[in-house]
GROMACS .gro file of N, CA, C and O in nm:
model
  536
    1MET      N    1   9.218   7.346   7.866
    1MET     CA    2   9.263   7.326   8.004
    1MET      C    3   9.328   7.217   8.053
    1MET      O    4   9.350   7.123   8.013
    2SER      N    5   9.483   7.279   8.160
    2SER     CA    6   9.593   7.228   8.101
    2SER      C    7   9.544   7.114   8.238
    2SER      O    8   9.500   7.096   8.301
    3GLU      N    9   9.704   7.057   8.216
    3GLU     CA   10   9.708   6.896   8.246
    3GLU      C   11   9.755   6.913   8.475
    3GLU      O   12   9.725   6.831   8.561
    4THR      N   13   9.734   7.034   8.468
    4THR     CA   14   9.870   7.080   8.529
    4THR      C   15   9.741   7.150   8.662
    4THR      O   16   9.718   7.325   8.675
    5THR      N   17   9.772   7.138   8.808
    5THR     CA   18   9.690   7.268   8.877
    5THR      C   19   9.755   7.363   8.903
    5THR      O   20   9.934   7.394   8.897
    6THR      N   21   9.718   7.499   8.838
    6THR     CA   22   9.757   7.655   8.858
    6THR      C   23   9.714   7.698   8.905
    6THR      O   24   9.592   7.708   9.010
    7VAL      N   25   9.701   7.811   8.960
    7VAL     CA   26   9.776   7.903   9.077
    7VAL      C   27   9.779   8.057   9.015
    7VAL      O   28   9.862   8.035   8.918
    8SER      N   29   9.681   8.211   8.999
    8SER     CA   30   9.683   8.229   9.049
    8SER      C   31   9.597   8.364   9.146
    8SER      O   32   9.571   8.341   9.220
    9VAL      N   33   9.663   8.442   9.178
    9VAL     CA   34   9.676   8.595   9.289
    9VAL      C   35   9.635   8.746   9.240
    9VAL      O   36   9.744   8.727   9.125
   10GLU      N   37   9.539   8.764   9.289
   10GLU     CA   38   9.473   8.851   9.212
   10GLU      C   39   9.511   9.037   9.384
   10GLU      O   40   9.483   8.987   9.462
   11PHE      N   41   9.529   9.102   9.286
   11PHE     CA   42   9.611   9.200   9.487
   11PHE      C   43   9.507   9.348   9.381
   11PHE      O   44   9.511   9.357   9.302
   12ASN      N   45   9.378   9.343   9.493
   12ASN     CA   46   9.267   9.428   9.421
   12ASN      C   47   9.245   9.532   9.513
   12ASN      O   48   9.222   9.531   9.606
   13ILE      N   49   9.205   9.648   9.469
   13ILE     CA   50   9.207   9.779   9.507
   13ILE      C   51   9.017   9.837   9.540
   13ILE      O   52   9.010   9.873   9.349
   14LEU      N   53   8.969   9.833   9.569
   14LEU     CA   54   8.837   9.830   9.535
   14LEU      C   55   8.821   9.960   9.617
   14LEU      O   56   8.831  10.000   9.710
   15GLY      N   57   8.698  10.061   9.516
   15GLY     CA   58   8.652  10.131   9.604
   15GLY      C   59   8.504  10.195   9.513
   15GLY      O   60   8.468  10.138   9.410
   16GLU      N   61   8.450  10.303   9.633
   16GLU     CA   62   8.323  10.354   9.498
   16GLU      C   63   8.356  10.368   9.439
   16GLU      O   64   8.310  10.335   9.233
   17GLU      N   65   8.415  10.526   9.356
   17GLU     CA   66   8.453  10.540   9.262
   17GLU      C   67   8.578  10.637   9.287
   17GLU      O   68   8.568  10.670   9.344
   18PHE      N   69   8.656  10.585   9.180
   18PHE     CA   70   8.788  10.675   9.254
   18PHE      C   71   8.881  10.672   9.119
   18PHE      O   72   8.876  10.573   9.023
   19PRO      N   73   9.000  10.789   9.130
   19PRO     CA   74   9.131  10.755   8.993
   19PRO      C   75   9.188  10.683   8.955
   19PRO      O   76   9.296  10.694   9.032
   20THR      N   77   9.192  10.552   8.915
   20THR     CA   78   9.234  10.439   8.908
   20THR      C   79   9.349  10.503   8.823
   20THR      O   80   9.499  10.425   8.816
   21ASN      N   81   9.404  10.624   8.753
   21ASN     CA   82   9.512  10.659   8.688
   21ASN      C   83   9.603  10.716   8.827
   21ASN      O   84   9.724  10.690   8.816
   22ILE      N   85   9.510  10.746   8.905
   22ILE     CA   86   9.611  10.759   8.992
   22ILE      C   87   9.703  10.704   9.099
   22ILE      O   88   9.821  10.602   9.091
   23ILE      N   89   9.634  10.579   9.109
   23ILE     CA   90   9.634  10.446   9.149
   23ILE      C   91   9.777  10.449   8.992
   23ILE      O   92   9.909  10.400   9.136
   24THR      N   93   9.810  10.397   8.977
   24THR     CA   94   9.902  10.328   8.882
   24THR      C   95  10.008  10.476   8.859
   24THR      O   96  10.140  10.398   8.855
   25ASP      N   97  10.003  10.577   8.893
   25ASP     CA   98  10.089  10.685   8.889
   25ASP      C   99  10.132  10.656   9.051
   25ASP      O  100  10.295  10.692   9.043
   26THR      N  101  10.041  10.643   9.138
   26THR     CA  102  10.157  10.638   9.246
   26THR      C  103  10.172  10.569   9.299
   26THR      O  104  10.287  10.543   9.379
   27LEU      N  105  10.131  10.422   9.270
   27LEU     CA  106  10.239  10.329   9.302
   27LEU      C  107  10.337  10.279   9.207
   27LEU      O  108  10.412  10.145   9.199
   28ASN      N  109  10.323  10.341   9.074
   28ASN     CA  110  10.462  10.314   8.974
   28ASN      C  111  10.441  10.155   8.903
   28ASN      O  112  10.527  10.078   8.923
   29LEU      N  113  10.301  10.146   8.921
   29LEU     CA  114  10.256   9.974   8.849
   29LEU      C  115  10.168   9.951   8.748
   29LEU      O  116  10.092  10.074   8.803
   30PHE      N  117  10.140   9.829   8.724
   30PHE     CA  118  10.075   9.856   8.595
   30PHE      C  119  10.018   9.765   8.621
   30PHE      O  120  10.047   9.679   8.588
   31PRO      N  121   9.841   9.768   8.648
   31PRO     CA  122   9.796   9.649   8.681
   31PRO      C  123   9.780   9.612   8.525
   31PRO      O  124   9.772   9.663   8.438
   32THR      N  125   9.696   9.529   8.622
   32THR     CA  126   9.651   9.406   8.486
   32THR      C  127   9.525   9.447   8.463
   32THR      O  128   9.530   9.371   8.368
   33ASP      N  129   9.446   9.476   8.559
   33ASP     CA  130   9.325   9.467   8.523
   33ASP      C  131   9.235   9.559   8.506
   33ASP      O  132   9.311   9.620   8.699
   34VAL      N  133   9.162   9.672   8.536
   34VAL     CA  134   9.091   9.800   8.591
   34VAL      C  135   8.936   9.783   8.518
   34VAL      O  136   8.844   9.814   8.377
   35TYR      N  137   8.864   9.792   8.593
   35TYR     CA  138   8.682   9.794   8.592
   35TYR      C  139   8.647   9.990   8.650
   35TYR      O  140   8.679  10.002   8.800
   36HIS      N  141   8.505  10.051   8.623
   36HIS     CA  142   8.537  10.133   8.641
   36HIS      C  143   8.324  10.089   8.751
   36HIS      O  144   8.243  10.037   8.642
   37LYS      N  145   8.286  10.164   8.817
   37LYS     CA  146   8.129  10.190   8.873
   37LYS      C  147   8.059  10.224   8.764
   37LYS      O  148   8.101  10.305   8.691
   38GLY      N  149   7.992  10.102   8.756
   38GLY     CA  150   7.863  10.149   8.602
   38GLY      C  151   7.944  10.075   8.549
   38GLY      O  152   7.816  10.118   8.396
   39GLU      N  153   7.988  10.060   8.464
   39GLU     CA  154   8.035  10.008   8.324
   39GLU      C  155   7.967   9.824   8.341
   39GLU      O  156   7.965   9.824   8.479
   40LEU      N  157   8.027   9.776   8.201
   40LEU     CA  158   7.871   9.667   8.183
   40LEU      C  159   8.086   9.480   8.194
   40LEU      O  160   8.149   9.512   8.186
   41SER      N  161   7.963   9.488   8.277
   41SER     CA  162   8.103   9.350   8.325
   41SER      C  163   8.033   9.193   8.204
   41SER      O  164   8.019   9.213   8.160
   42ARG      N  165   8.159   9.122   8.232
   42ARG     CA  166   8.155   9.056   8.106
   42ARG      C  167   8.004   8.975   8.131
   42ARG      O  168   7.914   8.890   7.938
   43THR      N  169   7.997   8.934   8.188
   43THR     CA  170   7.850   8.867   8.206
   43THR      C  171   7.719   9.013   8.194
   43THR      O  172   7.577   8.956   8.297
   44ASN      N  173   7.719   9.081   8.163
   44ASN     CA  174   7.638   9.246   8.123
   44ASN      C  175   7.580   9.285   8.256
   44ASN      O  176   7.461   9.332   8.272
   45LYS      N  177   7.626   9.259   8.345
   45LYS     CA  178   7.558   9.277   8.473
   45LYS      C  179   7.676   9.410   8.521
   45LYS      O  180   7.749   9.423   8.456
   46LEU      N  181   7.575   9.511   8.557
   46LEU     CA  182   7.659   9.699   8.647
   46LEU      C  183   7.707   9.643   8.671
   46LEU      O  184   7.743   9.559   8.837
   47ARG      N  185   7.854   9.681   8.683
   47ARG     CA  186   7.972   9.669   8.790
   47ARG      C  187   7.951   9.800   8.868
   47ARG      O  188   7.900   9.902   8.870
   48LYS      N  189   7.916   9.725   8.999
   48LYS     CA  190   7.895   9.815   9.200
   48LYS      C  191   8.032   9.899   9.200
   48LYS      O  192   7.944   9.983   9.321
   49GLU      N  193   8.089   9.906   9.200
   49GLU     CA  194   8.265   9.920   9.243
   49GLU      C  195   8.362   9.949   9.114
   49GLU      O  196   8.257   9.874   8.985
   50THR      N  197   8.428  10.022   9.176
   50THR     CA  198   8.581  10.043   9.119
   50THR      C  199   8.683   9.961   9.109
   50THR      O  200   8.731   9.889   9.279
   51CYS      N  201   8.782   9.934   9.107
   51CYS     CA  202   8.871   9.811   9.073
   51CYS      C  203   9.029   9.851   8.972
   51CYS      O  204   9.004   9.827   8.914
   52TRP      N  205   9.111   9.818   9.086
   52TRP     CA  206   9.207   9.820   9.033
   52TRP      C  207   9.304   9.718   9.087
   52TRP      O  208   9.310   9.697   9.185
   53SER      N  209   9.364   9.654   8.941
   53SER     CA  210   9.417   9.475   9.022
   53SER      C  211   9.547   9.493   8.968
   53SER      O  212   9.548   9.515   8.798
   54LEU      N  213   9.610   9.432   9.047
   54LEU     CA  214   9.724   9.368   8.960
   54LEU      C  215   9.791   9.165   8.999
   54LEU      O  216   9.684   9.135   9.127
   55ALA      N  217   9.792   9.086   8.879
   55ALA     CA  218   9.760   8.992   8.951
   55ALA      C  219   9.899   8.888   8.837
   55ALA      O  220   9.943   8.924   8.762
   56THR      N  221   9.897   8.761   8.890
   56THR     CA  222  10.000   8.668   8.798
   56THR      C  223   9.883   8.588   8.760
   56THR      O  224   9.817   8.616   8.747
   57PRO      N  225   9.946   8.539   8.622
   57PRO     CA  226   9.941   8.484   8.510
   57PRO      C  227   9.884   8.402   8.575
   57PRO      O  228   9.984   8.282   8.746
   58TYR      N  229   9.842   8.253   8.522
   58TYR     CA  230   9.798   8.094   8.589
   58TYR      C  231   9.931   8.022   8.604
   58TYR      O  232  10.004   8.091   8.460
   59GLU      N  233   9.972   7.967   8.691
   59GLU     CA  234  10.104   7.925   8.641
   59GLU      C  235  10.116   7.794   8.724
   59GLU      O  236  10.040   7.802   8.823
   60ALA      N  237  10.168   7.701   8.672
   60ALA     CA  238  10.171   7.562   8.741
   60ALA      C  239  10.195   7.590   8.873
   60ALA      O  240  10.387   7.649   8.955
   61SER      N  241  10.180   7.577   9.031
   61SER     CA  242  10.232   7.579   9.092
   61SER      C  243  10.105   7.479   9.263
   61SER      O  244   9.997   7.329   9.228
   62PHE      N  245  10.240   7.404   9.311
   62PHE     CA  246  10.226   7.296   9.435
   62PHE      C  247  10.175   7.406   9.594
   62PHE      O  248  10.219   7.356   9.645
   63ASP      N  249  10.265   7.576   9.596
   63ASP     CA  250  10.253   7.641   9.665
   63ASP      C  251  10.194   7.772   9.639
   63ASP      O  252  10.240   7.858   9.533
   64ILE      N  253  10.015   7.820   9.718
   64ILE     CA  254  10.012   7.952   9.675
   64ILE      C  255  10.132   8.024   9.721
   64ILE      O  256  10.050   8.170   9.663
   65ASN      N  257  10.258   8.035   9.816
   65ASN     CA  258  10.305   8.129   9.842
   65ASN      C  259  10.398   8.188   9.686
   65ASN      O  260  10.485   8.267   9.754
   66ASP      N  261  10.374   8.125   9.606
   66ASP     CA  262  10.507   8.130   9.501
   66ASP      C  263  10.421   8.276   9.488
   66ASP      O  264  10.525   8.328   9.403
   67GLN      N  265  10.299   8.232   9.407
   67GLN     CA  266  10.220   8.293   9.382
   67GLN      C  267  10.220   8.498   9.460
   67GLN      O  268  10.197   8.597   9.390
   68LEU      N  269  10.140   8.468   9.542
   68LEU     CA  270  10.086   8.553   9.694
   68LEU      C  271  10.239   8.612   9.685
   68LEU      O  272  10.262   8.781   9.714
   69ASN      N  273  10.334   8.590   9.679
   69ASN     CA  274  10.521   8.633   9.738
   69ASN      C  275  10.555   8.728   9.592
   69ASN      O  276  10.608   8.799   9.623
   70SER      N  277  10.465   8.631   9.490
   70SER     CA  278  10.555   8.776   9.345
   70SER      C  279  10.462   8.889   9.420
   70SER      O  280  10.480   8.949   9.323
   71ILE      N  281  10.350   8.870   9.415
   71ILE     CA  282  10.222   9.010   9.375
   71ILE      C  283  10.356   9.084   9.480
   71ILE      O  284  10.324   9.225   9.536
   72ILE      N  285  10.349   9.027   9.641
   72ILE     CA  286  10.347   9.092   9.781
   72ILE      C  287  10.499   9.211   9.774
   72ILE      O  288  10.498   9.279   9.767
   73SER      N  289  10.592   9.083   9.630
   73SER     CA  290  10.693   9.186   9.664
   73SER      C  291  10.635   9.322   9.556
   73SER      O  292  10.793   9.395   9.620
   74LYS      N  293  10.530   9.304   9.489
   74LYS     CA  294  10.565   9.451   9.406
   74LYS      C  295  10.542   9.566   9.509
   74LYS      O  296  10.503   9.686   9.472
   75ILE      N  297  10.455   9.519   9.603
   75ILE     CA  298  10.308   9.635   9.639
   75ILE      C  299  10.401   9.663   9.773
   75ILE      O  300  10.339   9.804   9.790
   76LYS      N  301  10.441   9.498   9.854
   76LYS     CA  302  10.483   9.555   9.952
   76LYS      C  303  10.611   9.658   9.958
   76LYS      O  304  10.549   9.799  10.120
   77PRO      N  305  10.635   9.749   9.932
   77PRO     CA  306  10.771   9.897   9.880
   77PRO      C  307  10.657   9.984   9.917
   77PRO      O  308  10.683  10.133   9.951
   78GLN      N  309  10.539   9.957   9.846
   78GLN     CA  310  10.437  10.070   9.825
   78GLN      C  311  10.378  10.123   9.966
   78GLN      O  312  10.247  10.146   9.908
   79THR      N  313  10.398  10.021  10.087
   79THR     CA  314  10.266  10.080  10.194
   79THR      C  315  10.294  10.189  10.263
   79THR      O  316  10.116  10.227  10.257
   80ASP      N  317  10.358  10.261  10.193
   80ASP     CA  318  10.300  10.429  10.307
   80ASP      C  319  10.194  10.417  10.196
   80ASP      O  320  10.066  10.511  10.206
   81HIS      N  321  10.180  10.440  10.024
   81HIS     CA  322  10.119  10.514   9.957
   81HIS      C  323   9.991  10.429   9.974
   81HIS      O  324   9.924  10.508   9.987
   82LEU      N  325  10.025  10.249   9.964
   82LEU     CA  326   9.871  10.234   9.992
   82LEU      C  327   9.770  10.291  10.112
   82LEU      O  328   9.680  10.286  10.037
   83LEU      N  329   9.838  10.325  10.210
   83LEU     CA  330   9.803  10.344  10.311
   83LEU      C  331   9.697  10.446  10.286
   83LEU      O  332   9.595  10.503  10.337
   84GLN      N  333   9.813  10.614  10.272
   84GLN     CA  334   9.792  10.678  10.164
   84GLN      C  335   9.620  10.721  10.121
   84GLN      O  336   9.558  10.797  10.113
   85LEU      N  337   9.647  10.629   9.974
   85LEU     CA  338   9.540  10.580   9.899
   85LEU      C  339   9.460  10.527   9.938
   85LEU      O  340   9.266  10.646   9.929
   86LYS      N  341   9.416  10.496  10.110
   86LYS     CA  342   9.337  10.404  10.171
   86LYS      C  343   9.258  10.535  10.133
   86LYS      O  344   9.144  10.511  10.190
   87GLU      N  345   9.301  10.594  10.294
   87GLU     CA  346   9.240  10.702  10.369
   87GLU      C  347   9.200  10.791  10.215
   87GLU      O  348   9.047  10.839  10.244
   88THR      N  349   9.217  10.832  10.143
   88THR     CA  350   9.210  10.984  10.108
   88THR      C  351   9.088  10.924   9.997
   88THR      O  352   8.957  10.974  10.023
   89TYR      N  353   9.075  10.806   9.954
   89TYR     CA  354   8.955  10.696   9.921
   89TYR      C  355   8.840  10.607   9.902
   89TYR      O  356   8.760  10.592   9.824
   90SER      N  357   8.861  10.610  10.022
   90SER     CA  358   8.824  10.475  10.125
   90SER      C  359   8.813  10.368   9.999
   90SER      O  360   8.707  10.312   9.993
   91LEU      N  361   8.907  10.363  10.022
   91LEU     CA  362   8.977  10.179   9.940
   91LEU      C  363   8.952  10.092  10.071
   91LEU      O  364   8.947  10.069  10.152
   92SER      N  365   8.915   9.950  10.013
   92SER     CA  366   8.908   9.854  10.113
   92SER      C  367   9.011   9.774  10.003
   92SER      O  368   9.125   9.698   9.848
   93PHE      N  369   9.085   9.644  10.051
   93PHE     CA  370   9.218   9.590   9.944
   93PHE      C  371   9.212   9.357  10.013
   93PHE      O  372   9.176   9.386  10.070
   94SER      N  373   9.168   9.326   9.868
   94SER     CA  374   9.108   9.208   9.867
   94SER      C  375   9.279   9.082   9.796
   94SER      O  376   9.293   9.169   9.704
   95PHE      N  377   9.297   9.041   9.858
   95PHE     CA  378   9.413   8.887   9.772
   95PHE      C  379   9.330   8.803   9.775
   95PHE      O  380   9.239   8.745   9.817
   96MET      N  381   9.312   8.774   9.617
   96MET     CA  382   9.207   8.698   9.583
   96MET      C  383   9.337   8.567   9.486
   96MET      O  384   9.389   8.638   9.461
   97ILE      N  385   9.299   8.417   9.532
   97ILE     CA  386   9.391   8.330   9.482
   97ILE      C  387   9.280   8.288   9.482
   97ILE      O  388   9.208   8.184   9.570
   98VAL      N  389   9.301   8.198   9.344
   98VAL     CA  390   9.221   8.139   9.231
   98VAL      C  391   9.301   7.985   9.220
   98VAL      O  392   9.439   7.961   9.158
   99ILE      N  393   9.294   7.912   9.282
   99ILE     CA  394   9.368   7.789   9.254
   99ILE      C  395   9.248   7.661   9.164
   99ILE      O  396   9.107   7.639   9.146
  100ASN      N  397   9.339   7.642   9.063
  100ASN     CA  398   9.291   7.509   8.922
  100ASN      C  399   9.339   7.375   8.988
  100ASN      O  400   9.456   7.364   8.959
  101ILE      N  401   9.264   7.277   9.060
  101ILE     CA  402   9.286   7.166   9.098
  101ILE      C  403   9.255   7.113   8.926
  101ILE      O  404   9.208   7.023   8.905
  102GLU      N  405   9.370   7.003   8.901
  102GLU     CA  406   9.378   6.943   8.792
  102GLU      C  407   9.469   6.771   8.861
  102GLU      O  408   9.561   6.749   8.990
  103ASN      N  409   9.433   6.681   8.872
  103ASN     CA  410   9.467   6.486   8.922
  103ASN      C  411   9.419   6.608   9.056
  103ASN      O  412   9.523   6.424   9.145
  104ASN      N  413   9.279   6.576   9.111
  104ASN     CA  414   9.351   6.584   9.244
  104ASN      C  415   9.449   6.683   9.292
  104ASN      O  416   9.472   6.620   9.452
  105ALA      N  417   9.566   6.673   9.242
  105ALA     CA  418   9.677   6.799   9.300
  105ALA      C  419   9.692   6.850   9.368
  105ALA      O  420   9.701   7.078   9.317
  106LYS      N  421   9.655   6.859   9.514
  106LYS     CA  422   9.581   7.005   9.602
  106LYS      C  423   9.785   7.108   9.674
  106LYS      O  424   9.827   7.036   9.637
  107PRO      N  425   9.748   7.233   9.606
  107PRO     CA  426   9.896   7.291   9.608
  107PRO      C  427   9.873   7.328   9.822
  107PRO      O  428   9.799   7.281   9.890
  108ALA      N  429   9.968   7.363   9.859
  108ALA     CA  430   9.988   7.405   9.968
  108ALA      C  431   9.908   7.504  10.038
  108ALA      O  432   9.949   7.652   9.907
  109ILE      N  433   9.894   7.532  10.085
  109ILE     CA  434   9.740   7.616  10.118
  109ILE      C  435   9.784   7.723  10.275
  109ILE      O  436   9.755   7.621  10.442
  110TYR      N  437   9.871   7.810  10.269
  110TYR     CA  438   9.947   7.859  10.473
  110TYR      C  439   9.924   8.006  10.397
  110TYR      O  440  10.029   8.005  10.308
  111PHE      N  441   9.952   8.083  10.525
  111PHE     CA  442  10.038   8.208  10.505
  111PHE      C  443  10.165   8.186  10.611
  111PHE      O  444  10.200   8.175  10.666
  112ASP      N  445  10.255   8.244  10.538
  112ASP     CA  446  10.419   8.320  10.617
  112ASP      C  447  10.379   8.385  10.757
  112ASP      O  448  10.287   8.483  10.738
  113VAL      N  449  10.411   8.365  10.868
  113VAL     CA  450  10.386   8.559  10.949
  113VAL      C  451  10.453   8.628  10.860
  113VAL      O  452  10.344   8.712  10.871
  114ASP      N  453  10.557   8.635  10.799
  114ASP     CA  454  10.574   8.822  10.669
  114ASP      C  455  10.397   8.898  10.598
  114ASP      O  456  10.379   8.963  10.628
  115THR      N  457  10.301   8.727  10.546
  115THR     CA  458  10.159   8.748  10.430
  115THR      C  459  10.119   8.829  10.593
  115THR      O  460  10.033   8.894  10.568
  116ILE      N  461  10.105   8.761  10.696
  116ILE     CA  462   9.989   8.757  10.731
  116ILE      C  463  10.046   8.886  10.821
  116ILE      O  464   9.914   9.020  10.776
  117HIS      N  465  10.121   8.961  10.838
  117HIS     CA  466  10.090   9.086  10.948
  117HIS      C  467  10.126   9.163  10.781
  117HIS      O  468  10.052   9.355  10.763
  118PHE      N  469  10.236   9.165  10.711
  118PHE     CA  470  10.184   9.236  10.659
  118PHE      C  471   9.997   9.277  10.555
  118PHE      O  472   9.972   9.384  10.536
  119ALA      N  473   9.919   9.160  10.601
  119ALA     CA  474   9.790   9.194  10.480
  119ALA      C  475   9.745   9.281  10.631
  119ALA      O  476   9.681   9.361  10.634
  120SER      N  477   9.768   9.201  10.744
  120SER     CA  478   9.728   9.305  10.853
  120SER      C  479   9.751   9.453  10.892
  120SER      O  480   9.647   9.543  10.866
  121GLU      N  481   9.895   9.464  10.854
  121GLU     CA  482   9.926   9.580  10.822
  121GLU      C  483   9.869   9.714  10.768
  121GLU      O  484   9.788   9.824  10.747
  122ILE      N  485   9.831   9.658  10.623
  122ILE     CA  486   9.721   9.738  10.449
  122ILE      C  487   9.539   9.643  10.528
  122ILE      O  488   9.490   9.763  10.420
  123LYS      N  489   9.551   9.675  10.588
  123LYS     CA  490   9.387   9.563  10.650
  123LYS      C  491   9.334   9.492  10.589
  123LYS      O  492   9.255   9.586  10.482
  124ALA      N  493   9.424   9.401  10.477
  124ALA     CA  494   9.390   9.379  10.331
  124ALA      C  495   9.248   9.191  10.380
  124ALA      O  496   9.339   9.166  10.454
  125THR      N  497   9.160   9.188  10.265
  125THR     CA  498   9.095   9.049  10.266
  125THR      C  499   9.202   8.992  10.254
  125THR      O  500   9.240   9.046  10.123
  126ILE      N  501   9.136   8.841  10.279
  126ILE     CA  502   9.221   8.706  10.114
  126ILE      C  503   9.116   8.603  10.158
  126ILE      O  504   9.041   8.564  10.201
  127ASN      N  505   9.075   8.657  10.003
  127ASN     CA  506   8.963   8.483   9.988
  127ASN      C  507   9.024   8.418   9.880
  127ASN      O  508   9.116   8.369   9.852
  128PHE      N  509   8.994   8.355   9.854
  128PHE     CA  510   8.992   8.155   9.806
  128PHE      C  511   8.844   8.201   9.700
  128PHE      O  512   8.759   8.179   9.662
  129ASP      N  513   8.926   8.133   9.469
  129ASP     CA  514   8.860   8.019   9.453
  129ASP      C  515   8.900   7.936   9.378
  129ASP      O  516   8.955   7.947   9.398
  130TYR      N  517   8.793   7.805   9.421
  130TYR     CA  518   8.909   7.712   9.368
  130TYR      C  519   8.851   7.601   9.308
  130TYR      O  520   8.705   7.605   9.303
  131TYR      N  521   8.861   7.587   9.178
  131TYR     CA  522   8.790   7.496   9.124
  131TYR      C  523   8.845   7.324   9.108
  131TYR      O  524   8.949   7.299   9.000
  132ILE      N  525   8.778   7.259   9.076
  132ILE     CA  526   8.812   7.075   9.096
  132ILE      C  527   8.778   7.029   8.945
  132ILE      O  528   8.666   7.080   8.897
  133TYR      N  529   8.886   7.033   8.855
  133TYR     CA  530   8.852   6.960   8.696
  133TYR      C  531   8.816   6.845   8.736
  133TYR      O  532   8.803   6.786   8.638
  134SER      N  533   8.940   6.768   8.776
  134SER     CA  534   8.997   6.592   8.783
  134SER      C  535   9.103   6.551   8.891
  134SER      O  536   9.150   6.680   8.934
   0.00000   0.00000   0.00000
């Protein structure tokens, strides 16, 4: 683990079962991870849903918006497609913000108006995982 606080943001498209290749083709974006309902997870548990995910790598950061805006800039132009896919396949959307805190250096955690508006427009949840190492 590094000595610097790092942040990663994932945008997850979740649902019972849906064709993840259609998501990739429709959004014209390649996911960083995909898994399907019924597959085994890394912890040998059966997946309860299907997921298509687009994530930033872990980056040194003192503002979660750097990574959040990186993801939003890729998916926001696809808003109409996202909403159509959501309706067609009964999908849910989620932003997962993961923060690894080193040396008690906590990043800024806030949302600007544009982020709030976009998350509301696509009805996405926003979740946090944070880990304090030192």
